[in-house]
Tab-separated table of C-alpha atoms in Angstrom:
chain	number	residue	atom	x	y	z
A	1	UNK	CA	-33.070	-17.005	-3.370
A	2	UNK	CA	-34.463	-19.729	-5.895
A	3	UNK	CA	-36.015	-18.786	-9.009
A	4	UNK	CA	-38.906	-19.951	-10.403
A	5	UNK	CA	-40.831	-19.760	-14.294
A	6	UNK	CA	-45.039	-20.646	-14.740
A	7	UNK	CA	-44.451	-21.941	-18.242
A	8	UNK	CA	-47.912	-23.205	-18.800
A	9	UNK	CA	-51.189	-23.632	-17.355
A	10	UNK	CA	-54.412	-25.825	-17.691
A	11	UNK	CA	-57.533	-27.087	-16.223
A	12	UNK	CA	-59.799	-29.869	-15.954
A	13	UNK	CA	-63.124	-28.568	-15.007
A	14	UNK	CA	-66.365	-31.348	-13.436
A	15	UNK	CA	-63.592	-33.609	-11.907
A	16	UNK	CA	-64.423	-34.600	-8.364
A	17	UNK	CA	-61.713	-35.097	-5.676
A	18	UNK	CA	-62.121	-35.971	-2.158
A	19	UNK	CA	-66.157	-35.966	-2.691
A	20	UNK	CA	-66.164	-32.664	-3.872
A	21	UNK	CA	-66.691	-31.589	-7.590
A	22	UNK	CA	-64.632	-28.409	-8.492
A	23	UNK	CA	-61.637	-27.647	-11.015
A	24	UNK	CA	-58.254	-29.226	-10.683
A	25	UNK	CA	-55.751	-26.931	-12.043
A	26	UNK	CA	-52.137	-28.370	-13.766
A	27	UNK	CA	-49.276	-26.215	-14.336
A	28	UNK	CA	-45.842	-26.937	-16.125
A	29	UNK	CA	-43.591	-25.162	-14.184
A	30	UNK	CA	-39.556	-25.138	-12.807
A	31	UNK	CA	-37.927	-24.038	-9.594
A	32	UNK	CA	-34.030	-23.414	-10.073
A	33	UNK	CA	-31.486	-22.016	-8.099
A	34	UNK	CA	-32.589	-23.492	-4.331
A	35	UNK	CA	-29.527	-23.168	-1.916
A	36	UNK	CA	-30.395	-25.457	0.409
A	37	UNK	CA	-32.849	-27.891	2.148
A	38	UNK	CA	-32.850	-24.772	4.979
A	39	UNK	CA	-34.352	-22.492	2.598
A	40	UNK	CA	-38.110	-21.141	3.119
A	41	UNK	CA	-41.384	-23.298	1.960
A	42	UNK	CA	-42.297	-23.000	-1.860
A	43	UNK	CA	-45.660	-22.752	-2.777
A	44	UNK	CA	-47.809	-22.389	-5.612
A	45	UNK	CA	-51.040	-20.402	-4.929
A	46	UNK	CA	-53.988	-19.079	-7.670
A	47	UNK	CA	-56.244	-16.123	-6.614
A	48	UNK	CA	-59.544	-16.174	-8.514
A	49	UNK	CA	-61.252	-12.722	-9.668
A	50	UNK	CA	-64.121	-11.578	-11.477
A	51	UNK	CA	-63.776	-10.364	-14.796
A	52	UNK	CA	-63.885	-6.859	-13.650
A	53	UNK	CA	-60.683	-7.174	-11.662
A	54	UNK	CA	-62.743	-7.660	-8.086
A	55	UNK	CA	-61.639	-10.516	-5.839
A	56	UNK	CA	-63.840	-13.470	-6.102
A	57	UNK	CA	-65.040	-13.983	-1.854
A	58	UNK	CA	-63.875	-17.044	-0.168
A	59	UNK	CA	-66.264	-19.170	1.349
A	60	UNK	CA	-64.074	-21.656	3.139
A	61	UNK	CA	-61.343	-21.512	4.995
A	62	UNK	CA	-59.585	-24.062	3.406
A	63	UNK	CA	-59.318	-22.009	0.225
A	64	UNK	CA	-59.759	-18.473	1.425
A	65	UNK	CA	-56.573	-16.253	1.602
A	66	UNK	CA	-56.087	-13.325	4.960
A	67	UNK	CA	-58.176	-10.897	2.826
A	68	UNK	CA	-61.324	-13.077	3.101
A	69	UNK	CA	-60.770	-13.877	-1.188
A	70	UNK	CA	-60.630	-17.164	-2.420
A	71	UNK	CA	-57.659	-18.784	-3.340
A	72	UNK	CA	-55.898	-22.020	-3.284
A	73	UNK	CA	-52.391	-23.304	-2.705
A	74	UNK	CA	-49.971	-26.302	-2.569
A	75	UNK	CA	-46.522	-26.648	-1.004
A	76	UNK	CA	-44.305	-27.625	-3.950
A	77	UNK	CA	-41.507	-30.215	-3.226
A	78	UNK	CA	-38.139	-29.518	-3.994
A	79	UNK	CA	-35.548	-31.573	-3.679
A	80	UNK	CA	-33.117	-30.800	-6.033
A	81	UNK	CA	-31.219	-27.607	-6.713
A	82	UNK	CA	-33.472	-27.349	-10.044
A	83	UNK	CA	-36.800	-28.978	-10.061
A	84	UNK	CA	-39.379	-28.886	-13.135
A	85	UNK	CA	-42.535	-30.279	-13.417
A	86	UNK	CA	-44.386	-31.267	-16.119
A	87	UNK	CA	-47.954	-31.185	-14.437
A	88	UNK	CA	-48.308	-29.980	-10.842
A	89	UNK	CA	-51.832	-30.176	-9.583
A	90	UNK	CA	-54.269	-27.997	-7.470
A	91	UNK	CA	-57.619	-28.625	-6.575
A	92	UNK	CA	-60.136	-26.033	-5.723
A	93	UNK	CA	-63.979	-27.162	-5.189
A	94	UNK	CA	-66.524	-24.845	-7.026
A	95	UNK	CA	-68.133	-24.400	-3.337
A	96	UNK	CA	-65.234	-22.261	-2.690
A	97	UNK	CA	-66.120	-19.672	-5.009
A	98	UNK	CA	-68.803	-17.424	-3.750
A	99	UNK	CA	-71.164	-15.919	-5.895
A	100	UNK	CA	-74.623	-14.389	-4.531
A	101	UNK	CA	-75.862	-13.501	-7.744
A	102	UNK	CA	-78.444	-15.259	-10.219
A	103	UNK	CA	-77.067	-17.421	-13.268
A	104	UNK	CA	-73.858	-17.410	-14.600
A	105	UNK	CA	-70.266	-15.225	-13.591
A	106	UNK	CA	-66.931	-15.357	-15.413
A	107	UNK	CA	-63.664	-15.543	-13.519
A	108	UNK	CA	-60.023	-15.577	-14.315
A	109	UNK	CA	-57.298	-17.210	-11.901
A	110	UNK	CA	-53.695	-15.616	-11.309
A	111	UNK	CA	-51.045	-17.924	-10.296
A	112	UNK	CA	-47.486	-16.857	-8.264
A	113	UNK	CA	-44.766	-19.240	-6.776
A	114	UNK	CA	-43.356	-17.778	-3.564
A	115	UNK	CA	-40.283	-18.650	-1.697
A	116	UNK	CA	-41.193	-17.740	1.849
A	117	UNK	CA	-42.710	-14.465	1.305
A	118	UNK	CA	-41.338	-13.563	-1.698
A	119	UNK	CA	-42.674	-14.076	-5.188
A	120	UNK	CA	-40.395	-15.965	-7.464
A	121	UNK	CA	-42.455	-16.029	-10.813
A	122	UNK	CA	-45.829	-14.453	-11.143
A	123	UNK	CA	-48.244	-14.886	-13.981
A	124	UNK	CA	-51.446	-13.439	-14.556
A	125	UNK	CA	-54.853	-14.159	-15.829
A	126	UNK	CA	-53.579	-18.047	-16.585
A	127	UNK	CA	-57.296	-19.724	-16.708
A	128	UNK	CA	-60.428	-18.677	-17.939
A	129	UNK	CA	-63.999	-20.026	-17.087
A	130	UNK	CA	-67.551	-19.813	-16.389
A	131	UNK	CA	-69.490	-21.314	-13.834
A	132	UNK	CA	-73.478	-21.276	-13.126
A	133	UNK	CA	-75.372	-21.440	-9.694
A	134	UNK	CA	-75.732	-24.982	-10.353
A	135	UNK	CA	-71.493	-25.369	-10.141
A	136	UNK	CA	-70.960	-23.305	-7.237
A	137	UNK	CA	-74.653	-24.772	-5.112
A	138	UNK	CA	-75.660	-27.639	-6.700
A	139	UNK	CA	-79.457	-28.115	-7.840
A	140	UNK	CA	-81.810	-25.897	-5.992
A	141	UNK	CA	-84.138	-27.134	-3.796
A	142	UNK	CA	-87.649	-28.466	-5.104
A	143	UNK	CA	-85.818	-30.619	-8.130
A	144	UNK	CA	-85.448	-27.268	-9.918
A	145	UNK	CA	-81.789	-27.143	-11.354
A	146	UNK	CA	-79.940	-23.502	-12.453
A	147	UNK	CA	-79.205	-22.810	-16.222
A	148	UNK	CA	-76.918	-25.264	-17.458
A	149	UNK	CA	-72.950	-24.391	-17.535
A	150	UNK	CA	-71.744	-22.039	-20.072
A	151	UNK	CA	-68.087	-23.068	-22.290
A	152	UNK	CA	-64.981	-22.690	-19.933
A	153	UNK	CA	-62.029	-21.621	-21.688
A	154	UNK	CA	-57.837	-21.683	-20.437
A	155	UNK	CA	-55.227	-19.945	-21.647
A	156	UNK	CA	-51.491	-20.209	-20.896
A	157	UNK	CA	-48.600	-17.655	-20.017
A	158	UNK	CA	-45.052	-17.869	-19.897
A	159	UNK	CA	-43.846	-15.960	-16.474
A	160	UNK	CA	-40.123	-15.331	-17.122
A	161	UNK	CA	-38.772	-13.785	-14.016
A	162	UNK	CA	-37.635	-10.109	-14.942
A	163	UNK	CA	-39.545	-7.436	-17.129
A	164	UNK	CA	-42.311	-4.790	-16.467
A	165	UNK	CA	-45.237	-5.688	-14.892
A	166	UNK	CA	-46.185	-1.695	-14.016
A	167	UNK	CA	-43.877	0.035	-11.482
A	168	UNK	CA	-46.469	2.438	-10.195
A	169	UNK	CA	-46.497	4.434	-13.238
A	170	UNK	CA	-42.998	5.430	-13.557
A	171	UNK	CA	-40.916	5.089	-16.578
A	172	UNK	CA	-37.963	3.782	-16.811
A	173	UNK	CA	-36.848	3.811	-20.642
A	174	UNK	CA	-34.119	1.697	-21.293
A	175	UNK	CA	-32.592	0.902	-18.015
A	176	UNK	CA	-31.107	-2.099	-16.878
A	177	UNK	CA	-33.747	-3.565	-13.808
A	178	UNK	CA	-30.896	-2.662	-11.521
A	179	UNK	CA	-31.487	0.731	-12.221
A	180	UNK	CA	-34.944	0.677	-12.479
A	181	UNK	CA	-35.711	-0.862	-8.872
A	182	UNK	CA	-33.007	1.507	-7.386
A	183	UNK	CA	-35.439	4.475	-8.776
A	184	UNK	CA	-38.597	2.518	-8.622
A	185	UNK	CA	-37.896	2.348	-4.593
A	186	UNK	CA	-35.114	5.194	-3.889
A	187	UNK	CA	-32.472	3.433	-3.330
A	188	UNK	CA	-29.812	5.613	-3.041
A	189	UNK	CA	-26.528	5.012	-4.525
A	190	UNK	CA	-23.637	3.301	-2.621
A	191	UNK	CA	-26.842	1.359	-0.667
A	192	UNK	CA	-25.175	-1.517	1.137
A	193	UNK	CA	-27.063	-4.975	1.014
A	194	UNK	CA	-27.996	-4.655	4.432
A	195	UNK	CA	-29.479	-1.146	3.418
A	196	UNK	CA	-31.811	-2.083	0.371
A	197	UNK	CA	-32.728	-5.386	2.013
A	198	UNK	CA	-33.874	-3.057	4.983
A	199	UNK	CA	-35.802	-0.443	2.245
A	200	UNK	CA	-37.596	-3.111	0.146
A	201	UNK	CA	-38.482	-4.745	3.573
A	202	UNK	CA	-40.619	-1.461	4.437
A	203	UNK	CA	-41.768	-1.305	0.753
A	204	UNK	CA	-43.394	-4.819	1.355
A	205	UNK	CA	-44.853	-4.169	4.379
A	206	UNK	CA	-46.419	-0.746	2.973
A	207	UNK	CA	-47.958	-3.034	-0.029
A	208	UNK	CA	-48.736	-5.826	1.902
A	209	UNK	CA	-51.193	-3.635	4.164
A	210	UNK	CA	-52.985	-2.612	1.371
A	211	UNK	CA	-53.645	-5.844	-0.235
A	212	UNK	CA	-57.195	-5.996	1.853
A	213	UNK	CA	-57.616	-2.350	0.831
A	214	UNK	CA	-61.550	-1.604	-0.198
A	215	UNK	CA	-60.264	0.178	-3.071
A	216	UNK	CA	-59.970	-2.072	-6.049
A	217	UNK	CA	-57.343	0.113	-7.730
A	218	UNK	CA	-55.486	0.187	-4.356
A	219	UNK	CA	-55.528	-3.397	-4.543
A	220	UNK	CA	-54.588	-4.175	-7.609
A	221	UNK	CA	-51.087	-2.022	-7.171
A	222	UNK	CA	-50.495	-3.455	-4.058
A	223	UNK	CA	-50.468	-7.048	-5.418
A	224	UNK	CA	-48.278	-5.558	-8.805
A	225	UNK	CA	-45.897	-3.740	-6.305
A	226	UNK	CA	-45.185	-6.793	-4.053
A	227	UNK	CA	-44.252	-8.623	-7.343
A	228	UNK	CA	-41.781	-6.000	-8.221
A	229	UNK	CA	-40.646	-6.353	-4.478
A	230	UNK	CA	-39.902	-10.117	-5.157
A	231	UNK	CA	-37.965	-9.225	-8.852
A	232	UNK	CA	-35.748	-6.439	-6.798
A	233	UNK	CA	-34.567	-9.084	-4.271
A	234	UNK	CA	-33.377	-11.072	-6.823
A	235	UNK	CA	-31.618	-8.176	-9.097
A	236	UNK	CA	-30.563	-6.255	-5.892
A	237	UNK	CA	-29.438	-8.928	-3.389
A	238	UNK	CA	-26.661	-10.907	-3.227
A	239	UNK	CA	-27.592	-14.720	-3.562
C-alpha cells in the first residue's frame, strides 16, 4: 500500500477552463511507497461543505460524488515508486456548487488521496471561500446582476499520514497506533493478517453505508472512521 502526504494547498478563484468559470484548485503533494504498476488507481478528490459542516449538493454529475454532494476528482499519475508534485491541478466550475439561497454562502473544501478505496493522506478544511449567486448562476435575468463577490480566503495543511483524527470518542493515551486500531476496532490479539484485513473490511463497509446518512453527525463519523480505516491498513497490514 503506497503512502501519500497533502503538504499544501491553494486556489485560483475567476479562472475559466473549458468555457466554464469556476476555481482551479493546486496542491503540493507526494505519493511514496507504490509497489507496482498493478497497484489500484490514485486519485485526488475535494468534497465541498458549508460552513456548518453540511455537504454542499451536487448539481452535475460530473462533479457530484454517490451521495448526491459535490465533489471533484483527478486520477493522479504515478510512475515512479515515489512521486511528488509541486502543483497538481483540479478544476471545479462554480455551477457545480448548488446553492438555493439568496446572496452570498461560505464553503470549505476537504481533500483525501485514495489508493483504490483506501485513503492514503487526508486533510481537512484545506480552502476557504465565498461565492455569491452571481458565481454559482451568472447575472439574473432582466440585466439585474447579484451582490458582487465577497473576499475568498485559502489556507494550507500538512496531512502526515498517522495521528488522531477522532476514533469515535475513545481514548487511547499514549499508545503506539498499533495498539490503538487493535482497540479502536477489536482486534483481538494473535489476529492473523488475513483476520484484521477481514475485520477492518466489515468496519468499512459499516462506515461506508452511512456516509449518505441524513444525520449530519452520522456523517461526519462515518467519513472520520473510514480515514482511520485507511491509517489501520497501513499500521496493521503487511506491505
Amino acid at each position: 500500500m503506497a503512502k501519500g502526504a497533502i503538504h499544501r494547498v491553494w486556489a485560483d478563484y475567476d479562472v475559466t477552463y473549458g468555457g466554464r468559470r469556476g476555481i482551479m484548485i493546486h496542491a503540493s503533494m507526494a505519493i511514496t511507497e507504490r509497489r507496482s504498476a498493478q497497484s489500484p488507481q490514485v486519485l485526488l478528490i475535494y468534497w465541498f461543505y458549508y460552513t456548518d459542516g453540511k455537504p454542499v449538493p451536487g448539481v452535475s454529475g460530473e462533479f457530484t460524488d454517490s451521495g448526491g454532494n459535490a465533489c471533484v476528482f483527478e486520477p493522479v499519475d504515478t510512475p515512479y515508486q515515489s512521486t511528488g508534485y509541486d502543483d497538481f491541478s483540479a478544476f471545479v466550475p462554480y455551477e457545480a456548487l448548488s446553492h438555493q439561497g439568496s446572496g452570498s454562502f461560505s464553503a470549505y473544501a476537504n481533500a483525501a488521496l485514495f489508493e483504490g478505496d483506501t485513503v492514503i493522506a487526508w486533510a481537512p478544511k484545506v480552502l476557504s471561500f465565498t461565492l455569491t449567486m452571481q458565481d454559482v448562476h451568472g447575472h439574473e435575468k432582466g440585466g439585474q446582476t447579484q451582490p458582487q463577490r465577497t473576499t475568498r480566503t485559502t489556507t494550507t495543511m500538512t496531512a502526515p499520514n498517522t495521528g488522531d483524527s477522532g476514533g469515535g470518542g475513545r481514548s487511547f493515551g499514549g499508545q503506539s497506533p498499533a495498539q490503538r486500531y487493535r482497540q479502536m476496532f477489536d482486534i483481538p490479539p494473535g489476529a492473523s493478517p488475513a483476520q484484521i484485513k477481514q475485520i477492518l473490511d466489515r468496519e468499512y463497509q459499516k462506515y461506508r453505508a452511512r456516509v449518505n446518512s441524513p444525520d449530519l453527525s452520522a456523517r461526519q463519523e462515518a467519513d472520520r472512521m473510514i480515514v482511520e480505516i485507511g491509517k489501520a491498513r497501513q499500521v496493521l497490514l503487511p506491505q
